[in-house]
Coordinates of C-alpha atoms and ligand atoms in Angstrom, one line a residue:
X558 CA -19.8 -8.2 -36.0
X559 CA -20.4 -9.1 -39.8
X560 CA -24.3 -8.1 -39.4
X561 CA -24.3 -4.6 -37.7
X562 CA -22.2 -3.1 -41.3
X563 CA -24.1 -1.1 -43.4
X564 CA -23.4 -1.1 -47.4
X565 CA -21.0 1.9 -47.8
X566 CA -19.3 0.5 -44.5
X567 CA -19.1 -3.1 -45.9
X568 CA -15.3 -3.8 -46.6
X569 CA -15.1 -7.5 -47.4
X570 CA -11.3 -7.6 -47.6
X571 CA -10.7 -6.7 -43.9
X572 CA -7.7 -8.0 -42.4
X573 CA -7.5 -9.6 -39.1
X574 CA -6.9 -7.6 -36.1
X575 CA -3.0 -8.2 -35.5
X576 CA -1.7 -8.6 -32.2
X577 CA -0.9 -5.1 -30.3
X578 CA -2.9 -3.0 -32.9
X579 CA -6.0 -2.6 -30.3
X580 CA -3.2 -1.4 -28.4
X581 CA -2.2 0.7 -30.6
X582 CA -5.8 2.9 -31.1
X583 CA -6.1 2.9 -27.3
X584 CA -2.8 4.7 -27.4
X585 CA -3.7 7.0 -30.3
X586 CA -6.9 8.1 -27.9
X587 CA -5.3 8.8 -25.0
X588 CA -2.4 10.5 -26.6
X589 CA -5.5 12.4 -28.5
X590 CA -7.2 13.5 -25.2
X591 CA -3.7 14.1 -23.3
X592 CA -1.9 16.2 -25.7
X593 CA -5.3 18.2 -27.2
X594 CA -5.9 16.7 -29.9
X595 CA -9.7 15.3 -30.0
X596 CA -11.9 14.9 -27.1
X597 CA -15.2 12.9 -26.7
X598 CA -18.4 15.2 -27.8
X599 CA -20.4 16.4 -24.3
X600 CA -17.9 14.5 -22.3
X601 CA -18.6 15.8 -18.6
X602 CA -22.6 15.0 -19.6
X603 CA -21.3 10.9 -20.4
X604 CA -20.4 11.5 -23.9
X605 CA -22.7 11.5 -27.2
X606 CA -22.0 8.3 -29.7
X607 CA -20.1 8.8 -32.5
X608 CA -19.6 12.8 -32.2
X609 CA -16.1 14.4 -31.3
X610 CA -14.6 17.6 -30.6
X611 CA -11.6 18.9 -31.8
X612 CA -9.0 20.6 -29.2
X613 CA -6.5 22.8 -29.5
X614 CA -3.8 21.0 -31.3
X615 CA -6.8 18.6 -33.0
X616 CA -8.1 22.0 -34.9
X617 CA -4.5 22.7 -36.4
X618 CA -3.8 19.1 -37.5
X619 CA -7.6 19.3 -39.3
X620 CA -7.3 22.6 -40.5
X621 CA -3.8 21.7 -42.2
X622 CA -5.3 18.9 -44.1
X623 CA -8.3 20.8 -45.1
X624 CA -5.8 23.5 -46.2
X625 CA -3.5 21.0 -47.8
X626 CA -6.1 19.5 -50.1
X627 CA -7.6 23.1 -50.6
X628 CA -4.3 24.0 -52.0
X629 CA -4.3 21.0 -54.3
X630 CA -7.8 21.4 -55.5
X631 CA -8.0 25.3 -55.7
X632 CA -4.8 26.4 -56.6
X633 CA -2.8 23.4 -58.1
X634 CA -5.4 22.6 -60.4
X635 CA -6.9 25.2 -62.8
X636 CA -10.7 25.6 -63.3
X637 CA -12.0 24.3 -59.9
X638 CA -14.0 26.6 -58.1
X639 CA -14.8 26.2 -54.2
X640 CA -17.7 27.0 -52.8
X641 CA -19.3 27.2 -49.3
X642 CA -22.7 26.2 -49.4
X643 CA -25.4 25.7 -47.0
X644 CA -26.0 22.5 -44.3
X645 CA -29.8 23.0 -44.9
X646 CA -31.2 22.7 -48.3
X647 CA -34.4 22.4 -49.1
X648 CA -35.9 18.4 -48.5
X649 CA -36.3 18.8 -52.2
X650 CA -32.8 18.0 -52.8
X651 CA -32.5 14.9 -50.8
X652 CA -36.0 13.5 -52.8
X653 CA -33.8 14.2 -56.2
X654 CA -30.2 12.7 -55.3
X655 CA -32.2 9.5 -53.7
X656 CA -31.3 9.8 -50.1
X657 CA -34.8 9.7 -49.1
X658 CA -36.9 8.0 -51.7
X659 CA -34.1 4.8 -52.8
X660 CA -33.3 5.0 -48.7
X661 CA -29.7 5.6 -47.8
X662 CA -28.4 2.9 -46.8
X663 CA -29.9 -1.1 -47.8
X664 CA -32.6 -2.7 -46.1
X665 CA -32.1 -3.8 -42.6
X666 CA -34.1 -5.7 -39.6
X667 CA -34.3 -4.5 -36.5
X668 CA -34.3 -6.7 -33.1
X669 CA -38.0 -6.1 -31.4
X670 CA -35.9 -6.7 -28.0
X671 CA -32.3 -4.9 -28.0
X672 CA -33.0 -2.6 -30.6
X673 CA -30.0 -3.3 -32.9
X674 CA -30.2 -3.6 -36.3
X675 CA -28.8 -6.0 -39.1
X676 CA -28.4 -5.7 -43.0
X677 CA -30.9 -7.8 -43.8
X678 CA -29.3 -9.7 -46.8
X679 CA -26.3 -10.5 -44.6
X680 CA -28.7 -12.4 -42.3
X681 CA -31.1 -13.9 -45.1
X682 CA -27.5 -15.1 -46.4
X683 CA -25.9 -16.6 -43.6
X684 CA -29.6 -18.2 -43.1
X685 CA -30.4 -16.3 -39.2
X686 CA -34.2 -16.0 -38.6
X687 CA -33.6 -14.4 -35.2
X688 CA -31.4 -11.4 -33.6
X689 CA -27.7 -12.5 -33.5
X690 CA -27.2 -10.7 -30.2
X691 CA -30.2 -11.9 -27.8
X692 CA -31.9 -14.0 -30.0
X693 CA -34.9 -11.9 -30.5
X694 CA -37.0 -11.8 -33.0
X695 CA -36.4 -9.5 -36.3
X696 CA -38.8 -7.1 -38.0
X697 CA -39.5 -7.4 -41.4
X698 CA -36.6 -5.6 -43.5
X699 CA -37.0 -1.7 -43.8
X700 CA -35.5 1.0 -45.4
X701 CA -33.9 3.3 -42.5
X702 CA -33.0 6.6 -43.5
X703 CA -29.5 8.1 -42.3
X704 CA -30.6 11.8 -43.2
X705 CA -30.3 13.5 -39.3
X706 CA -33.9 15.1 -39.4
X707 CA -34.8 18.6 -38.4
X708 CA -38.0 21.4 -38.7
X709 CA -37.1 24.6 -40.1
X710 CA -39.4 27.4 -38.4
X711 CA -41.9 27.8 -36.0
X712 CA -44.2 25.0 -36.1
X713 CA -42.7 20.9 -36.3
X714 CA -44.8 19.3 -39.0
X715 CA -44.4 17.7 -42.5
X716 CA -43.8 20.9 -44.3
X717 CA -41.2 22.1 -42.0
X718 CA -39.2 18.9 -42.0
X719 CA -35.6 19.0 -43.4
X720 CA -32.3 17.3 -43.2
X721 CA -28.3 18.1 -42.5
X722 CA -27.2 17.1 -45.4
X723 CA -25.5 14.0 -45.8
X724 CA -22.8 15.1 -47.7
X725 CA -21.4 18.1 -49.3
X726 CA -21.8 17.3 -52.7
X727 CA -25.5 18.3 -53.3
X728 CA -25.0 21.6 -52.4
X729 CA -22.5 21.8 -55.0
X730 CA -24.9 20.6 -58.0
X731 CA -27.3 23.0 -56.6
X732 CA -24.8 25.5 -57.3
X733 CA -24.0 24.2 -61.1
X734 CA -25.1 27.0 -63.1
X735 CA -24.5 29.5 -60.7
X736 CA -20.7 28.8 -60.6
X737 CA -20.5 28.1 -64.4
X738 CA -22.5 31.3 -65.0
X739 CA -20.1 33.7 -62.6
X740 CA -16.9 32.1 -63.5
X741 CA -17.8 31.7 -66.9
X742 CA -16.7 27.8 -66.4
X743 CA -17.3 25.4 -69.7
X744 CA -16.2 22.0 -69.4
X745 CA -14.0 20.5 -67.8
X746 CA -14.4 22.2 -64.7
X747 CA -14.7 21.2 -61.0
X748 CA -16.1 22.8 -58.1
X749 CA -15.3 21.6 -54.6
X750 CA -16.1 22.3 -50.9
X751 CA -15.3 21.5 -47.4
X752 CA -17.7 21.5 -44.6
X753 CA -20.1 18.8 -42.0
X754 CA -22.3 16.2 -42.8
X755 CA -24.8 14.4 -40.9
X756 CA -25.8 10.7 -41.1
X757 CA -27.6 8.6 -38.3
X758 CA -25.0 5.7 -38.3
X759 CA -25.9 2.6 -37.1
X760 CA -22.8 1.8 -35.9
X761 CA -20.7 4.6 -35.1
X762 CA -17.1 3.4 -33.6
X763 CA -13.4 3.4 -34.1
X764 CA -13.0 6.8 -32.6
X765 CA -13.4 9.3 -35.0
X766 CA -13.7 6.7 -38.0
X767 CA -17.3 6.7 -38.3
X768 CA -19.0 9.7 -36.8
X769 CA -22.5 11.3 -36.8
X770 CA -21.2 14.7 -37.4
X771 CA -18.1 14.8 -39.7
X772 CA -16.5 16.6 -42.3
X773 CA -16.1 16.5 -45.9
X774 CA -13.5 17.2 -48.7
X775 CA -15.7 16.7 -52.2
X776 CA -14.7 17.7 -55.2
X777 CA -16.8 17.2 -58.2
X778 CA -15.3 17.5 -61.8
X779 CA -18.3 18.1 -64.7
X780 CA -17.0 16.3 -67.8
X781 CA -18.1 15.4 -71.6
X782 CA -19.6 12.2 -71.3
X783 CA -16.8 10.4 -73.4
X784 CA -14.2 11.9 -71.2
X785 CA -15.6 10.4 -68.1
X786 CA -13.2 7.0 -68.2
X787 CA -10.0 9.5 -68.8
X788 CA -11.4 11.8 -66.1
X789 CA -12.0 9.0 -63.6
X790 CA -8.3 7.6 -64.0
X791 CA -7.0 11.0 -63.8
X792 CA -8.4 12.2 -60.4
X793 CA -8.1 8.6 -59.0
X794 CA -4.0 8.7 -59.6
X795 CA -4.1 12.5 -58.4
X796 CA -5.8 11.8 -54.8
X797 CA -3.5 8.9 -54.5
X798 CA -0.2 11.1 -55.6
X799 CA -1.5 13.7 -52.7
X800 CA -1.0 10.4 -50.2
X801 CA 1.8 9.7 -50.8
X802 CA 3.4 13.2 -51.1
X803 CA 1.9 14.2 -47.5
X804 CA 4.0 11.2 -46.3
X805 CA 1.9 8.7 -46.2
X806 CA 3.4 5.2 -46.0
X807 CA 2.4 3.5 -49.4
X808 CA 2.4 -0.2 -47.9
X809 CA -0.4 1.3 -46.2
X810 CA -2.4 2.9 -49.1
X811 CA -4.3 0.8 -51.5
X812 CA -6.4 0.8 -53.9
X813 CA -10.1 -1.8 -53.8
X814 CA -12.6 -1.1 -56.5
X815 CA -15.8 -1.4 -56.1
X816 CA -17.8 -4.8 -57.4
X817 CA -20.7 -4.1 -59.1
X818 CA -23.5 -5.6 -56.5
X819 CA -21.6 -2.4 -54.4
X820 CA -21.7 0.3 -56.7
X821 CA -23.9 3.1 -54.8
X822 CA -27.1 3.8 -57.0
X823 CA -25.8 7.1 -58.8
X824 CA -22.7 5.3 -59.4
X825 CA -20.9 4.0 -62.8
X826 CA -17.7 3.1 -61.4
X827 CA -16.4 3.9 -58.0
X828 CA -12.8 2.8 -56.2
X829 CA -12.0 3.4 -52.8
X830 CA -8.6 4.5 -51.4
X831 CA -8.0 2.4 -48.2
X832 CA -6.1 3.2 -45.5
X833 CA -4.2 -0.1 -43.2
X834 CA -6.4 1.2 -40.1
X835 CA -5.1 -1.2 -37.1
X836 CA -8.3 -2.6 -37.5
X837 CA -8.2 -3.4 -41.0
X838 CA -8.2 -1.6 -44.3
X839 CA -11.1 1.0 -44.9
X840 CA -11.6 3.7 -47.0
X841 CA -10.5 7.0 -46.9
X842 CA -11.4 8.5 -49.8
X843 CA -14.2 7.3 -52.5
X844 CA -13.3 8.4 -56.7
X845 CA -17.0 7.8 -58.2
X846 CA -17.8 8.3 -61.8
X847 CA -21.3 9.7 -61.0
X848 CA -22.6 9.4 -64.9
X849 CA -25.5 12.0 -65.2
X850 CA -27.1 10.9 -62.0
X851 CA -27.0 14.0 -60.7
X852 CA -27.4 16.8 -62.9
X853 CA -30.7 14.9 -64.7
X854 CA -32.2 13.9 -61.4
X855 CA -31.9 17.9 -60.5
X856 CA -33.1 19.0 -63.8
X857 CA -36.2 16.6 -63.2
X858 CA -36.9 17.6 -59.4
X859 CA -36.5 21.6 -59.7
X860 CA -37.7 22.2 -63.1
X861 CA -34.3 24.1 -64.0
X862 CA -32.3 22.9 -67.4
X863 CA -29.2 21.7 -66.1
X864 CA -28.1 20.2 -69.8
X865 CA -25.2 21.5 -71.6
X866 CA -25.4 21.9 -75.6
X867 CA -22.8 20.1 -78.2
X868 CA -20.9 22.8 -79.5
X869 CA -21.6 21.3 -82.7
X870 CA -24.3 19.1 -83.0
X871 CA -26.6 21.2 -80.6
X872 CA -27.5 18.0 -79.0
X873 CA -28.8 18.3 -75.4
X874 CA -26.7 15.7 -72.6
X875 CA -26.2 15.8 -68.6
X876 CA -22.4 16.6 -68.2
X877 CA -20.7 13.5 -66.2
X878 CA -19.2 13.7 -62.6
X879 CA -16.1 12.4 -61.6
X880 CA -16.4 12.6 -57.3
X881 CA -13.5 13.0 -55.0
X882 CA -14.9 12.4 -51.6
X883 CA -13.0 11.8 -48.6
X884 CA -13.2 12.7 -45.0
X885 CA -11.2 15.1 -42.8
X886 CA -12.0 13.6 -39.9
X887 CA -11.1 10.0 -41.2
X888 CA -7.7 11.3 -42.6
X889 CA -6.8 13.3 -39.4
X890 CA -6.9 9.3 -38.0
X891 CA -5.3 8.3 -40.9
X892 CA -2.1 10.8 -40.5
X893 CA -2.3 10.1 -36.5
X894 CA -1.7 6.6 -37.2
X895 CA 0.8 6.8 -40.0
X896 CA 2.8 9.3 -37.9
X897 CA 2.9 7.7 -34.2
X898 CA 5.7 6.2 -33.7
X899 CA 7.5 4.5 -30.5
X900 CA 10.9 4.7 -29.5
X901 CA 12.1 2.1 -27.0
X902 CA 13.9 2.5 -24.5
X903 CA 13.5 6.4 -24.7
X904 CA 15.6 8.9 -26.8
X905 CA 16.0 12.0 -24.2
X906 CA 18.7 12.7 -22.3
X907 CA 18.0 15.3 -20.2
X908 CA 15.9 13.9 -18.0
X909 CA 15.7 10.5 -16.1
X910 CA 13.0 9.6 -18.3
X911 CA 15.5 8.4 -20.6
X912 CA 14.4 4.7 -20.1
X913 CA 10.6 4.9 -21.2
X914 CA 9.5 4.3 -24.7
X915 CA 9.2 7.6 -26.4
X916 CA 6.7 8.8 -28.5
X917 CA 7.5 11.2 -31.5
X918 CA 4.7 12.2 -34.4
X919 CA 6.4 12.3 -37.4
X920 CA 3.9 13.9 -39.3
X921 CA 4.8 15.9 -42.6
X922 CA 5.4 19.5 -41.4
X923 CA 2.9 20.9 -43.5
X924 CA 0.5 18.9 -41.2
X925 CA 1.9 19.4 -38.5
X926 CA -0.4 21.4 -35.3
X927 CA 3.2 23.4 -34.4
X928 CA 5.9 23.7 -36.3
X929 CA 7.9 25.6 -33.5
X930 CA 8.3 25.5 -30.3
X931 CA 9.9 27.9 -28.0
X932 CA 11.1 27.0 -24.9
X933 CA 13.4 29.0 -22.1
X934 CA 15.8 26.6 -20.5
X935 CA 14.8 27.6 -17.3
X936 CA 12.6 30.1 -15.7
X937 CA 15.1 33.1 -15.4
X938 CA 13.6 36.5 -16.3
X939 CA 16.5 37.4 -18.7
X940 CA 15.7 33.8 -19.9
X941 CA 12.0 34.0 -20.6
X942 CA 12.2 37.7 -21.7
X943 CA 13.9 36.5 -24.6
X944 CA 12.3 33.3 -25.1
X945 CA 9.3 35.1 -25.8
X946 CA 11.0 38.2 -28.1
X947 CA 11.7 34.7 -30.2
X948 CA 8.1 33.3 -30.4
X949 CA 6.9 37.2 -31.1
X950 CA 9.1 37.4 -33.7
X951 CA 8.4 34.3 -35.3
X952 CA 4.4 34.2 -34.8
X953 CA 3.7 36.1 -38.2
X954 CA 4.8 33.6 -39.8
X955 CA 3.9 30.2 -38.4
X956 CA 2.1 28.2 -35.3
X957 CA 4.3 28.7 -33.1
X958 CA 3.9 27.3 -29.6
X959 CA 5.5 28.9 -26.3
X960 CA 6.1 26.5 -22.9
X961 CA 8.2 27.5 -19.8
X962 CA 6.6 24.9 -17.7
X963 CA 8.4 22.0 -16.4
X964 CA 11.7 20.6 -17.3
X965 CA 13.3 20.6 -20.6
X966 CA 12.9 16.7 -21.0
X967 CA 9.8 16.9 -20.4
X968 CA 9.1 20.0 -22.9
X969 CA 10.9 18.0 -26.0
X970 CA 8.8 14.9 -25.4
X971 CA 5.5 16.2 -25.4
X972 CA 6.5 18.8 -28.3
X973 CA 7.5 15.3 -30.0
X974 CA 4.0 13.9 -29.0
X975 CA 2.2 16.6 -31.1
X976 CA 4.6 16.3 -33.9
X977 CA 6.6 19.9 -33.5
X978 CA 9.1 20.0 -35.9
X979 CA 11.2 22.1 -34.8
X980 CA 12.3 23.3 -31.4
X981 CA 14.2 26.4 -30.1
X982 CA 15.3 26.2 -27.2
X983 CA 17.3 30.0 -25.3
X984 CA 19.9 29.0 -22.5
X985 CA 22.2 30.9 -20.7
X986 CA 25.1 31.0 -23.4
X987 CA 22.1 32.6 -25.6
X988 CA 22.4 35.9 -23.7
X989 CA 26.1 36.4 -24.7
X990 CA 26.0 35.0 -27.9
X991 CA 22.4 36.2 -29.2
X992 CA 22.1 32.5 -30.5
X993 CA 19.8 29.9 -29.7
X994 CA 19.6 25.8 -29.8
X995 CA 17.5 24.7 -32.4
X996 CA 16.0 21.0 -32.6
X997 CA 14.8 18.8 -34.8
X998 CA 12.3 16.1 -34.2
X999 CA 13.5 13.7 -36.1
X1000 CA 16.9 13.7 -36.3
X1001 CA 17.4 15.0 -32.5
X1002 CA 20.2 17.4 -34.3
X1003 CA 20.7 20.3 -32.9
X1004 CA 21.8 23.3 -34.4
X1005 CA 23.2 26.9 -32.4
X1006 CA 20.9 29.6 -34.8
X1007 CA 21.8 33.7 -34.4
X1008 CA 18.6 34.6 -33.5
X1009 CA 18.1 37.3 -35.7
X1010 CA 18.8 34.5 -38.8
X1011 CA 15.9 32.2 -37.3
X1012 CA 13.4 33.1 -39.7
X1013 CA 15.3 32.9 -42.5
X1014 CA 16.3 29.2 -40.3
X1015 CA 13.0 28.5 -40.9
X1016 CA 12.1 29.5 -44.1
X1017 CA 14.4 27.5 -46.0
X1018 CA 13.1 24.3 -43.6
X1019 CA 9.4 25.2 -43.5
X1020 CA 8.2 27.0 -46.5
X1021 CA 9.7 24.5 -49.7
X1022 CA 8.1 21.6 -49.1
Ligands
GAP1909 N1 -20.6 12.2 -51.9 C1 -20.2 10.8 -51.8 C2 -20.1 10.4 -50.5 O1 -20.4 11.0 -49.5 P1 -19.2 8.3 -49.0 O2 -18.4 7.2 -49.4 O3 -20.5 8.1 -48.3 O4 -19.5 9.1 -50.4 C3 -17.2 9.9 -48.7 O5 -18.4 9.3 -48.2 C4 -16.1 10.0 -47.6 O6 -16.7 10.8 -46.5 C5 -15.6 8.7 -47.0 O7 -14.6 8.2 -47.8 C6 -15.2 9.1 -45.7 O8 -13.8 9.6 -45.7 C7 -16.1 10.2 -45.3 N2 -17.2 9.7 -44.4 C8 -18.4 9.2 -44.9 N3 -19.1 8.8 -43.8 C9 -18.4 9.1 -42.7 C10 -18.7 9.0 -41.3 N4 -19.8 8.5 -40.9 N5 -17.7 9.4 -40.5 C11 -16.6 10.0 -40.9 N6 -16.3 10.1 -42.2 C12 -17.2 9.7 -43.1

């Protein structure tokens, strides 16, 4: 449904759904829900629309990413400073960076009978006077904000209205002198965060692809004006190297600038990185060259001098911003996705399940929820006492999951579900010889480990990527 898109959702260059790939996202859901990974938001009340929660093994896959890009931003690169700043700001913010007075989103019509609503130059385009889904009839075209309203204090009027914010980046350029001041920062310098957003989607969907609650990765990089161009290549190659190096398939990464009729209002240039969804290519990650949207708009609305001075002239200018923006939540799909793979005909052979298709998630172990499991053959004392002087030993040092429940076969496959790299398995041979079975989820190799050399096992495989 062309009509139901709003702006930053428009991608013109969708491909057509391919045969199996609906398929494929009903699998990634239930393997999602079956295995812990994500679970619908409220479910046992029917389920809220476009919110999610994160189980067990959902919160390590997230929390990798976050750490992964974390690690790029914070500690790869020099001079970019995170910050944690607040979900509420004050409404003053959202007037400056033009999410409430340019409207967030383009100007859509609303059916008077089903409620749903259109961008209103797709219909004026396509030439439809009435609702393309009962045939009502439209409103005029209005501005609908996607800032999630709320009141801050004890009484609900106008002066105690406020917003989650929308995205992470304004509490950053809040923050602009405060971070240059403390860190004594000059340009170039970046400052970056992590944390929710809110935004009243029209059309939440795709699982966890467009939510009303998500999270953000932002980083945004304060330049010299004339550096912006170099700047914008820079980051745009960097996100795209990080990708790639998290294992990524690259037939499935693309770039798609943006045309100009699309560029957002504070933009000067902006390219997406698109992922292949199985429903089409969508973005994952917006690079925006921001120009001195931001830091003027702020200067204007709060009073506060946010200008920087030429070192040699003296001449006053806004500093430029070259945004990395993507979304955990969209990644985490992303990864899923990119990872899941079937094997036909099954790959076990210790059990009779041998002749169903097999799932294993080959994620990149850095991203991976577990990235041991151990697992007592059977459910002999000696057996399990051991077992679990293994998972003991090994828990300083990574997530490191323990199961004695059901039979072996069974243990391996759903440790391949959630994309354990590693599994070490303690038989009966492991009481005389004080060595264990160690498997690997990709290869199926399996390797007899003295246990008191696991850890160093497991450095060499775990810690140099
Ligand atoms: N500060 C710029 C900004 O927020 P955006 O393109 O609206 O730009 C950036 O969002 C990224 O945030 C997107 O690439 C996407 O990964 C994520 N994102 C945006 N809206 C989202 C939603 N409704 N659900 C999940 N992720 C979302």
């Amino acid at each position: 449904m062309k009509f139901l898109i709003s702006k930053q959702f428009l991608m013109p260059k969708t491909t057509k759904h391919k045969e199996g790939n609906d398929d494929l996202m009903d699998k990634i859901v239930s393997l999602c829900k079956r295995r812990g990974f994500i679970f619908p938001g409220s479910e046992i009340y029917g389920g809220l629309a476009g919110i999610y929660d994160y189980g067990p093994v959902g919160v390590e896959l997230k929390r990798n990413i976050k750490d992964e890009w974390r690690w790029e931003m914070f500690r790869l690169h020099e001079h970019i400073y995170e910050v944690d700043s607040s979900i509420l700001m004050q409404k003053k913010v959202w007037e400056a960076s033009g999410h409430t007075s340019a409207g967030f989103t383009d100007p859509l019509q609303e059916c008077k009978q089903c409620h749903h609503r259109f961008r209103a130059d797709h219909l004026a385009e396509e030439g439809v006077k009435q609702c393309p889904d009962c045939g009502g009839q439209l409103t005029e075209p209005k501005k609908f904000n996607l800032l999630v309203e709320t009141h801050l204090g004890p009484v609900q009027d106008e002066s105690s209205l406020t917003y989650l914010r929308g995205e992470t980046t304004q509490g950053i350029y809040v923050n602009y002198v405060n971070v240059k001041t403390a860190m004594r920062a000059s340009l170039p310098f970046g400052i970056g965060q992590v944390g929710k957003a809110f935004r009243n989607e029209i059309t939440p969907g795709h699982f966890i692809y467009r939510l009303r609650e998500f999270e953000q990765m932002e980083q945004q990089y304060f330049v010299q004006p004339d550096d912006a161009p170099k700047y914008f290549q820079y980051w745009r190659e960097e996100r795209m190297r990080w990708y790639l190096e998290l294992g990524i398939n690259k037939d499935n990464l693309r770039f798609r600038p943006h045309e100009k009729g699309e560029l957002a209002h504070y933009a000067k240039a902006a390219e997406d990185i698109e992922y292949k969804f199985p429903f089409g290519w969508h973005e994952i990650e917006g690079i925006h060259n921001r120009g001195d949207w931001d830091l003027s708009r702020h200067s204007q609305f709060s009073g506060q001098d946010l200008s920087e001075a030429d070192p040699k002239t003296g001449k006053k200018f806004y500093p430029y911003i070259i945004e990395t923006s993507a979304g955990a939540d969209r990644l985490a799909l992303a990864f899923l996705i990119d990872a899941y793979t079937e094997i036909a005909g099954g790959r076990t052979t210790t059990t009779k399940s041998i002749k169903e298709v097999e799932v294993v998630l080959k994620l990149d172990k850095r991203l991976a929820p577990f990235k041991i499991a151990v697992l007592p053959l059977s459910k002999k004392e000696q057996l399990i006492t051991m077992a679990q002087e293994i998972a003991v030993s090994l828990r300083g040092h990574w997530m490191v999951d323990y199961d004695e429940t059901q039979s072996i076969g069974k243990r391996y496959r759903r440790q391949d579900e959630i994309g354990t790299p590693y599994c070490v398995t303690v038989d009966f041979a492991s009481l005389a010889d004080k060595a264990a079975t160690v498997r690997d989820r990709d290869t199926m190799g399996q390797e007899r480990v003295a246990i008191d050399k696991l850890q160093n096992y497991f450095q060499e495989r775990l810690n140099n990527n």
